[in-house]
CSV table of C-alpha atoms in Angstrom, one decimal:
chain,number,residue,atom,x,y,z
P,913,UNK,CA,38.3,183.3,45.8
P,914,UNK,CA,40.3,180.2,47.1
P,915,UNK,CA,39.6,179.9,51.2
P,916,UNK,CA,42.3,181.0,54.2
P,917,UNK,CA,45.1,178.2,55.1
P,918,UNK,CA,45.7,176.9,58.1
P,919,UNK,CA,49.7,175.5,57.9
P,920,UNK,CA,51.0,173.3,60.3
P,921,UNK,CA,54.6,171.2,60.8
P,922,UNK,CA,54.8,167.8,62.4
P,923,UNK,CA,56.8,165.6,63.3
P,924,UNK,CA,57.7,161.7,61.9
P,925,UNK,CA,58.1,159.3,64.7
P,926,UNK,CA,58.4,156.0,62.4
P,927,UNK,CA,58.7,155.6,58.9
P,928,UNK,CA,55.0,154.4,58.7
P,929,UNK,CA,53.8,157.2,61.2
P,930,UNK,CA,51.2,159.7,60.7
P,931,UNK,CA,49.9,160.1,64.3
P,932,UNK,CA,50.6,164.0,64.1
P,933,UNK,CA,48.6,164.5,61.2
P,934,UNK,CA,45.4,162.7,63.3
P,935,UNK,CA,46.3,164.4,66.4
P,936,UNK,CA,46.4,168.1,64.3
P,937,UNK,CA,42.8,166.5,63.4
P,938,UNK,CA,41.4,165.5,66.9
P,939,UNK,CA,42.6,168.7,68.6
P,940,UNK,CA,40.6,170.6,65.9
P,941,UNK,CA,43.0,172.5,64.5
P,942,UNK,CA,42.1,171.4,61.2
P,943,UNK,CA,39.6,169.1,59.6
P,944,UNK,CA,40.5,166.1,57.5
P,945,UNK,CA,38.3,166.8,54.6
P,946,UNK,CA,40.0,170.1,54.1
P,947,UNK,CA,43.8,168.9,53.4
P,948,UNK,CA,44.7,170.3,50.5
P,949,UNK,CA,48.6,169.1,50.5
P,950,UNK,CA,51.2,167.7,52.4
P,951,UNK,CA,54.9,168.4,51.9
P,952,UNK,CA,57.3,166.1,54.0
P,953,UNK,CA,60.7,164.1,54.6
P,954,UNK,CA,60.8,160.6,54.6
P,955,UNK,CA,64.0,158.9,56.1
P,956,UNK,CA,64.5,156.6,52.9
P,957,UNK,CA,67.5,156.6,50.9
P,958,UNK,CA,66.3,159.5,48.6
P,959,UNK,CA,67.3,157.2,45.6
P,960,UNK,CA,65.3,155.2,43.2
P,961,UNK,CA,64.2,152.4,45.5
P,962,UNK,CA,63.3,154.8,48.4
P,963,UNK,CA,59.6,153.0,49.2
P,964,UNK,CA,59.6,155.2,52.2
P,965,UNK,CA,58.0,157.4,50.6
P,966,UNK,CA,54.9,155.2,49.2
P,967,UNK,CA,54.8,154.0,53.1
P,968,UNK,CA,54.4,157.0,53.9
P,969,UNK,CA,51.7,158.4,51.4
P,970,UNK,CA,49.7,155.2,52.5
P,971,UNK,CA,49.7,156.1,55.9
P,972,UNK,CA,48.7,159.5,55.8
P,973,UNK,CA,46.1,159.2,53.5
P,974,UNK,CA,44.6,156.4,55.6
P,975,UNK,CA,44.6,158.9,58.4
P,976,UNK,CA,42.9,161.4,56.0
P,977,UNK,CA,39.9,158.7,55.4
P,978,UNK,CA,39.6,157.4,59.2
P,979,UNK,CA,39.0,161.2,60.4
P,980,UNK,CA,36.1,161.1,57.4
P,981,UNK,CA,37.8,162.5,54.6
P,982,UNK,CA,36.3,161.1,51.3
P,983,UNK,CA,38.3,158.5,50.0
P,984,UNK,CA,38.1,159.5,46.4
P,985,UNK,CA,38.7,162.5,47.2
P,986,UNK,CA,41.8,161.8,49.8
P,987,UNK,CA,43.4,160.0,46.2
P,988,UNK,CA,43.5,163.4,44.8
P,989,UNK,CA,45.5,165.5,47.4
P,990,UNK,CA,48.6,165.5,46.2
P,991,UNK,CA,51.2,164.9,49.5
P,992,UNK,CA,54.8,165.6,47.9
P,993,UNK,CA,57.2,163.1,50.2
P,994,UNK,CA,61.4,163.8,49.5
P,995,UNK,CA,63.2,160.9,50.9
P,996,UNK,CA,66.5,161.0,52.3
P,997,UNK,CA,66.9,162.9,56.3
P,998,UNK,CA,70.7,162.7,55.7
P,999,UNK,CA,72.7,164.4,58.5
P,1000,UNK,CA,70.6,166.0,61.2
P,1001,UNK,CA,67.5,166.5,58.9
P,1002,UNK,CA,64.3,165.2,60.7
P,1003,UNK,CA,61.8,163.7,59.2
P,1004,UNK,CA,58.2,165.7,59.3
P,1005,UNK,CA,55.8,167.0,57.5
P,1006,UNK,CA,54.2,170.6,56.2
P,1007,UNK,CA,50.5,170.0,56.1
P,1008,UNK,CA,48.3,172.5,54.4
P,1009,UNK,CA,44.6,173.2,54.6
P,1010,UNK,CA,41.9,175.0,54.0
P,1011,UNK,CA,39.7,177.2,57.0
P,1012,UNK,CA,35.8,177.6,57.0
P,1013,UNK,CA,35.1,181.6,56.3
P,1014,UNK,CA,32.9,181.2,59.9
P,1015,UNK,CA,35.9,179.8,61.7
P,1016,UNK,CA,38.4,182.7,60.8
P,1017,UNK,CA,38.9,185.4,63.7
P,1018,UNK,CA,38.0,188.9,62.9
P,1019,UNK,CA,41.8,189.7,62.9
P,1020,UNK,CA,42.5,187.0,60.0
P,1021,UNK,CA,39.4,188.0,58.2
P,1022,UNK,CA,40.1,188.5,54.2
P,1023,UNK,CA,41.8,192.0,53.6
P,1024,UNK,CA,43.9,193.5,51.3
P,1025,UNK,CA,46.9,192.3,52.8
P,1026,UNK,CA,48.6,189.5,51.3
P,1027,UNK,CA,48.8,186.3,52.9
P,1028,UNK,CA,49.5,182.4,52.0
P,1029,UNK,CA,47.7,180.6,49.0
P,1030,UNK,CA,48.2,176.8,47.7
P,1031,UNK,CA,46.8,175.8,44.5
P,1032,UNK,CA,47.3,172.3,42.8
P,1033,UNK,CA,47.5,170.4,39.4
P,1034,UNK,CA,48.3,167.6,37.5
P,1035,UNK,CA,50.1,167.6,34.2
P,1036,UNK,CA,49.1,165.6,31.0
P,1037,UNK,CA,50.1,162.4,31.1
P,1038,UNK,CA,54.3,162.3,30.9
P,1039,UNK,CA,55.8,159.6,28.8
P,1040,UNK,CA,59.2,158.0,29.3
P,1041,UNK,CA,59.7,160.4,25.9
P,1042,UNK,CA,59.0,163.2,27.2
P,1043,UNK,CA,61.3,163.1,30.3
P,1044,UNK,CA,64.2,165.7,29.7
P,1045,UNK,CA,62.8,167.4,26.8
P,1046,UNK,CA,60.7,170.6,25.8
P,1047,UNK,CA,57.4,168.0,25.5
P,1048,UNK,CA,57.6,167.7,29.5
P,1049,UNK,CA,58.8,171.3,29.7
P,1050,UNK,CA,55.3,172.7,28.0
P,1051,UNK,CA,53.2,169.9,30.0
P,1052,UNK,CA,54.5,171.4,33.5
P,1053,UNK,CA,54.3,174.7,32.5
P,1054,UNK,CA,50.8,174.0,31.7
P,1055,UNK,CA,49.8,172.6,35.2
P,1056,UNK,CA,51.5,175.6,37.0
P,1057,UNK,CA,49.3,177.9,34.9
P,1058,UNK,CA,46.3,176.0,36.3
P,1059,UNK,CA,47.6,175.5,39.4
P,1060,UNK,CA,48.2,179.6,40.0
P,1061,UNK,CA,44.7,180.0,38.9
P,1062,UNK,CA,43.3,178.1,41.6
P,1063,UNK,CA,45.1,179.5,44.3
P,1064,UNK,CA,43.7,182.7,43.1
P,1065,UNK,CA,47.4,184.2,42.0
P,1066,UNK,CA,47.5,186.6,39.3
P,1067,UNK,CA,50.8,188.1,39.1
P,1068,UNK,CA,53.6,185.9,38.7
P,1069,UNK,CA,55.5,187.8,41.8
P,1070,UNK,CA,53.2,186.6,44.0
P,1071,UNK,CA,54.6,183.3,43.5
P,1072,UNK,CA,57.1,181.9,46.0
P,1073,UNK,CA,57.5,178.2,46.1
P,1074,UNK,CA,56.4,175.5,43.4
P,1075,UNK,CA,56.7,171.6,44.8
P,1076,UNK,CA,56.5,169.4,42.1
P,1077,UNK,CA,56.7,165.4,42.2
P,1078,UNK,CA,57.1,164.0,38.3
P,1079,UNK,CA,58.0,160.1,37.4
P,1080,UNK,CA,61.9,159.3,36.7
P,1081,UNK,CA,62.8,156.4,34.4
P,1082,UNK,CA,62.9,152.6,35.3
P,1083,UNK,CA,63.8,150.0,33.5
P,1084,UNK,CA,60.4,149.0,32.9
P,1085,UNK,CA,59.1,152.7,31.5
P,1086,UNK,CA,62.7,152.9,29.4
P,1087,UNK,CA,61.4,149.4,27.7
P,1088,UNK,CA,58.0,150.6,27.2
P,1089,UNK,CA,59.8,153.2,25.3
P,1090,UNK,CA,61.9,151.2,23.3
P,1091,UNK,CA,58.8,148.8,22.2
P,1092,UNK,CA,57.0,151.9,20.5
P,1093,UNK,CA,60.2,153.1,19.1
P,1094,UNK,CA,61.4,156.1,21.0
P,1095,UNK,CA,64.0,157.2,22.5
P,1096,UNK,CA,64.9,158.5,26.1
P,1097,UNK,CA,67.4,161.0,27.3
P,1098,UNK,CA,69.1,158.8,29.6
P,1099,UNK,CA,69.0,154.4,30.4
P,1100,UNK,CA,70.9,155.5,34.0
P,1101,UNK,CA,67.5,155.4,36.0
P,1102,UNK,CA,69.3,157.4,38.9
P,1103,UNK,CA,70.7,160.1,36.4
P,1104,UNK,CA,66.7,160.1,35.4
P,1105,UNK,CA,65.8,161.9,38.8
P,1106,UNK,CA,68.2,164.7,38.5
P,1107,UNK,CA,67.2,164.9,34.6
P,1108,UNK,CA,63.2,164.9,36.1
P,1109,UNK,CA,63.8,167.5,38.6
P,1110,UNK,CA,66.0,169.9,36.2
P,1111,UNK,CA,63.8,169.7,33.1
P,1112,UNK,CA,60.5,170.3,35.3
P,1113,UNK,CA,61.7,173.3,37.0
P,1114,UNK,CA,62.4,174.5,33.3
P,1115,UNK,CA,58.9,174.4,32.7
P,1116,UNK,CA,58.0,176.1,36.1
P,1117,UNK,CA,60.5,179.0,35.3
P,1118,UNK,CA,58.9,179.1,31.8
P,1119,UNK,CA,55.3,179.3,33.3
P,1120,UNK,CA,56.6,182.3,35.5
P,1121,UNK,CA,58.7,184.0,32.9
P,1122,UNK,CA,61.8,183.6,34.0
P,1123,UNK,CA,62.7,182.4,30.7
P,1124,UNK,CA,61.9,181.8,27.6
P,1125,UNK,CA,61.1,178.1,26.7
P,1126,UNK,CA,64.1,176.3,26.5
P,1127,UNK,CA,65.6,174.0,23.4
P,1128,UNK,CA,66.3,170.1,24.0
P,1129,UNK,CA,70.0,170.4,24.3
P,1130,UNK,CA,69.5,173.0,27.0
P,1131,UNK,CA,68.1,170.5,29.5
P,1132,UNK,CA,71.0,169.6,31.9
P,1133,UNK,CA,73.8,171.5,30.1
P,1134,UNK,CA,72.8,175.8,30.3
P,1135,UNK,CA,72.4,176.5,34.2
P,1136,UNK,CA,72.1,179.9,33.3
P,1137,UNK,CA,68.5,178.9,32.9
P,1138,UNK,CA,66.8,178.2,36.4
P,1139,UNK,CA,63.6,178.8,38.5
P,1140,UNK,CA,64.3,180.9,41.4
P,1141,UNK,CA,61.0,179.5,43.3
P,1142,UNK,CA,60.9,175.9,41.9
P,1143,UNK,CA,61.3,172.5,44.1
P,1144,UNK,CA,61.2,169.4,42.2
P,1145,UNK,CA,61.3,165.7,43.3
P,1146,UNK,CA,60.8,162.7,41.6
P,1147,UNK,CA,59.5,159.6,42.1
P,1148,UNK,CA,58.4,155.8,41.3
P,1149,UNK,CA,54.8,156.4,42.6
P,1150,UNK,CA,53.0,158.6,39.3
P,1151,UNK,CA,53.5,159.3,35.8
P,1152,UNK,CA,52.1,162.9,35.8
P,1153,UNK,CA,53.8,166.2,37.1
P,1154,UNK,CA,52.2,167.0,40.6
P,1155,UNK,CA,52.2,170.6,40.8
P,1156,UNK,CA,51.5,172.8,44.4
P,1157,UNK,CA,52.0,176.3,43.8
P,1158,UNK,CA,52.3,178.2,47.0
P,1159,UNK,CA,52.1,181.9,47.1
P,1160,UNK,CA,50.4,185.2,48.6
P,1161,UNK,CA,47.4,186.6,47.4
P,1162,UNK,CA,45.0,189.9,49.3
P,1163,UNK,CA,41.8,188.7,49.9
P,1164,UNK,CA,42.3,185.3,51.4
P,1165,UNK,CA,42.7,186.0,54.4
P,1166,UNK,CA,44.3,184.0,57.4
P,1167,UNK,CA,47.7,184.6,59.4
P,1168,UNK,CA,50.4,183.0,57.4
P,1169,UNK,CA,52.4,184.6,54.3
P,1170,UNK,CA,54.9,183.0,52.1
P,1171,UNK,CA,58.7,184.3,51.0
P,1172,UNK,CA,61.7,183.3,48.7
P,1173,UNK,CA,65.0,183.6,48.1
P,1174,UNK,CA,68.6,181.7,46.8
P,1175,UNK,CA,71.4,180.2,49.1
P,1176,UNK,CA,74.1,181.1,46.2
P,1177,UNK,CA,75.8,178.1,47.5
P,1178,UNK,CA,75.9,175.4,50.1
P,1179,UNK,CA,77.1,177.6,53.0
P,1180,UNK,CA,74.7,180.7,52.2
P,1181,UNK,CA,72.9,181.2,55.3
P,1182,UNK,CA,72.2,185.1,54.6
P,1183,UNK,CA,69.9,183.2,51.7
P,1184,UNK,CA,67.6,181.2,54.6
P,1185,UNK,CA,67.5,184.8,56.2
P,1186,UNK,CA,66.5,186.6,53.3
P,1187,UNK,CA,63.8,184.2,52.5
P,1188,UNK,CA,62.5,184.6,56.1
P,1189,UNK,CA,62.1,188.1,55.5
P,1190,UNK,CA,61.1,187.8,52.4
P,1191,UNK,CA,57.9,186.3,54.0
P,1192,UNK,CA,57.5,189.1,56.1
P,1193,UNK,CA,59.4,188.8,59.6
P,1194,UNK,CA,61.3,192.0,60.7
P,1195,UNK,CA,64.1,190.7,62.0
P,1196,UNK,CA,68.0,192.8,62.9
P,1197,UNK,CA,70.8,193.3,60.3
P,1198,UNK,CA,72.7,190.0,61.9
P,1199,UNK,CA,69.9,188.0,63.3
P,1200,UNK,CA,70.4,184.7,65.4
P,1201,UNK,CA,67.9,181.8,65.9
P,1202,UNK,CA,66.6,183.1,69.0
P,1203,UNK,CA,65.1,186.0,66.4
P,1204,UNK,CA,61.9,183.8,64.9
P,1205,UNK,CA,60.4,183.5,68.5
P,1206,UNK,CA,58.6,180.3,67.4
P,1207,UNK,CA,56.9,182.5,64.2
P,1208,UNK,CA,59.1,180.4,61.6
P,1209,UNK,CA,56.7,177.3,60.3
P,1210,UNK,CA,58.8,175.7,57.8
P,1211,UNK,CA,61.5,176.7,55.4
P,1212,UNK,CA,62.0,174.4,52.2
P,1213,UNK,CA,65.4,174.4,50.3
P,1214,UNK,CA,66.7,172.6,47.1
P,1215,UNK,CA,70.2,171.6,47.0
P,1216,UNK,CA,72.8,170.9,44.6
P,1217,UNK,CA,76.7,170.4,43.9
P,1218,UNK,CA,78.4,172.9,42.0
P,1219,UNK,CA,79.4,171.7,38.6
P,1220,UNK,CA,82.9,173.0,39.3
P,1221,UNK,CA,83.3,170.9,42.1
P,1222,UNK,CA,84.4,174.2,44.4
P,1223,UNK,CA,82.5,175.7,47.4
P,1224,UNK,CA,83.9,179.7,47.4
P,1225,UNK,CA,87.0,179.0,45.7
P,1226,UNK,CA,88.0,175.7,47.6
P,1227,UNK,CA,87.8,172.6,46.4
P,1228,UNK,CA,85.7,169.4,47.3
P,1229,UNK,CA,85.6,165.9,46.4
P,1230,UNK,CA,82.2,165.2,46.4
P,1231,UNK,CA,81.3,164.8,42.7
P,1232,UNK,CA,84.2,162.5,42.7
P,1233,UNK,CA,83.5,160.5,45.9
P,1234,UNK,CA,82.6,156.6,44.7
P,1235,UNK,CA,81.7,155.7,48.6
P,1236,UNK,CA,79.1,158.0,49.2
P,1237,UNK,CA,76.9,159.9,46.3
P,1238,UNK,CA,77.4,163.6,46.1
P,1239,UNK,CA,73.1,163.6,46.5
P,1240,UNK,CA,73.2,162.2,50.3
P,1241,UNK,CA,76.6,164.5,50.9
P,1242,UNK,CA,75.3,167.8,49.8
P,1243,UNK,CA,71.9,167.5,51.3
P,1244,UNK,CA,73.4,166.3,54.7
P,1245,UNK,CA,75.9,170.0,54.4
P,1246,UNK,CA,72.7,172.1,53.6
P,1247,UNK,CA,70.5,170.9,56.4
P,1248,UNK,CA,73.5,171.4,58.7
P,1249,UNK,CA,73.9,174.6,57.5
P,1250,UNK,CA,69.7,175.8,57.3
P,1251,UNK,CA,69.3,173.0,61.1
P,1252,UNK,CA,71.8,175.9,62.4
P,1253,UNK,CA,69.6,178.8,61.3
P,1254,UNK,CA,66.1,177.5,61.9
P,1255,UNK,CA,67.4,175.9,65.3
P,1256,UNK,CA,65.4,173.0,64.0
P,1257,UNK,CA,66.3,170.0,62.3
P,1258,UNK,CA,62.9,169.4,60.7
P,1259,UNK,CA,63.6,171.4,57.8
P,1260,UNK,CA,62.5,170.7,54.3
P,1261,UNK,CA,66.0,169.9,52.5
P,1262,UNK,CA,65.9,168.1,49.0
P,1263,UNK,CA,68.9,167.6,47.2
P,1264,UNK,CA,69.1,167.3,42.9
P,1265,UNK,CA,68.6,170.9,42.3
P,1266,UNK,CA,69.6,171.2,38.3
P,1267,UNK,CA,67.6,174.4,36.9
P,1268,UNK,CA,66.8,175.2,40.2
P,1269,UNK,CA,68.5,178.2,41.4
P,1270,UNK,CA,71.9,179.3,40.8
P,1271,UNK,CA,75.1,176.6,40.3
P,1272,UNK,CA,75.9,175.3,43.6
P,1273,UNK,CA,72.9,176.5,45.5
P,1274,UNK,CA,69.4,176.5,45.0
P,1275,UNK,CA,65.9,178.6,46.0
P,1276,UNK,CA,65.1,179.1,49.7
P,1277,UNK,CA,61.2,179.4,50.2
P,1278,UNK,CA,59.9,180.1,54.4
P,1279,UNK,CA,56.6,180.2,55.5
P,1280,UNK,CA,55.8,182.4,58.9
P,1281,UNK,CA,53.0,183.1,61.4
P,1282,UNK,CA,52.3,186.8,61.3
P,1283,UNK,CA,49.1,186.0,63.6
């Protein structure tokens, strides 16, 4: 039975900063050899070229070995980074870990009620091929089969937020294609992280039965098909799909417990408030920030433009704006709008959210301290 979690957010103060993470250590509150994955926000461009995020890995792994964390093993957590703190996002970080059975208070003891769950994975091996079509689909629907296992989740329901990082295409991987004789879906190495993100919550929403396994030509062009619970980046930094399933399971134990829901679009704050509930906070019909009283821990949203370029009926120009891409436009709205729920701009907002939830919005997953 996988061990309690212990769930803490902190703060970014430079782009090569990890202090929090050691201080979280120091203080005790949770030991460096029991990380088991880090979810964060990097203040990078969010694009192809956004190195903040392989700055920041480096530096909070290095605080992971320093505090005595194996380094062999530190090289194995995986710590998701989604560049890009457009607008009022802050950048942070969601760092889970494990808590030694003697350390849990009688009231946190394992019981049979639910309560928060991480398990990880890593995919086969994902060629420049693969990227976009039903080959990567099956290999990440494999590694969230393995990664609910080892958070101890049976029942597909219990499942409430997926984080995935998976490679995009580069020039260098699209000629390493071309040398063997294959083909890729796209040469447009920015198109490649939407076409990353969209085809790998596929396979997540196969893995949970949300849908039936897709075709080829569905990847991209039927957003019908999506994951309610998925949250996909990509990245420069690996060539397999990192997979952290987060969910709820009785028996574990601890003071934390996981939720979802949608935003149906970019202004659907009841979504963030269901989502909150979801996870198990009894809050009033019409609540107000004021209602978490410090309980929320994070909330993490995906983010997308609607294909019909229309927010409730009225149109928007940001799918035909050649200034500033709709990616930096739509994630800046959506933190605005969840920064004025949570009452905290260090909220996890990631924009490119094809296959993941409906047109124009995009799964809602919140994390709260029933403790």
């Amino acid at each position: 039975m996988p061990e309690a979690i212990e769930v803490r957010k902190v703060p970014i103060h430079s782009v090569a900063d990890a202090s929090e993470l050691a201080k979280l250590i120091d203080d005790g509150v949770m030991q460096a050899d029991r990380v088991v994955a880090i979810i964060g926000k990097t203040e990078g461009n969010g694009g192809v070229n956004d190195y903040t995020r392989i700055i920041s890995d480096r530096a909070f792994r290095e605080v992971l070995v320093e505090k005595g964390a194996p380094a062999d093993r530190v090289k194995q957590i995986p710590i998701v980074w989604s560049g890009g703190t457009d607008g009022v996002i802050s950048p942070h970080a969601t760092i889970f870990a494990t808590i030694p059975p003697e350390d849990l208070p009688a009231d946190q003891a394992p019981s049979d009620e639910p309560r928060l769950t991480v398990g990880f994975a890593m995919s086969e091996v994902l060629l420049p091929e693969d990227i976009g079509r039903v080959a990567m689909v099956s290999k990440v629907a494999d590694a969230v089969k393995v990664a609910m296992d080892r958070a101890g989740i049976t029942d597909v329901a219990d499942v409430h937020y997926v984080q995935t990082k998976t490679p995009l295409l580069t020039v260098h991987t699209i000629r390493d294609a071309k040398s063997r004789g294959k083909t890729v879906w796209t040469e447009h190495t920015h198109e490649s992280m939407d076409l990353s993100n969209g085809c790998t919550a596929l396979g997540i929403a196969v893995a949970l039965g949300e849908i039936e396994m897709p075709r080829d030509e569905d990847v991209m062009h039927d957003r019908s098909l999506f994951s309610s619970v998925a949250s996909c980046s990509s990245g420069v930094e690996l060539d397999q799909a990192q997979v952290v399933v987060v969910g709820n399971a009785v028996g574990v134990g601890g003071r934390y417990k996981v939720g979802h829901s949608v935003m149906k679009d970019a202004l659907d704050a009841d979504g963030i408030w269901a989502a909150i509930r979801s996870a198990g906070l009894d809050l009033p019909e019409r609540p107000i920030t004021s209602d978490l009283d410090g309980r929320l821990v994070n909330v993490f949203l995906k983010c997308e433009v609607s294909q019909d370029g229309q927010v409730r009926g009225r149109r928007n120009a940001m799918l035909d704006d050649s200034d500033v891409h709709w990616h930096r436009q739509i994630k800046s709205a959506v933190g605005g709008v969840t920064a004025a729920v949570t009452g905290d701009p260090a909220v996890f907002v990631s924009v490119s959210a094809a296959h993941q939830g409906p047109d124009g919005g995009g799964p809602v997953a919140a994390i709260v301290d029933l403790g």
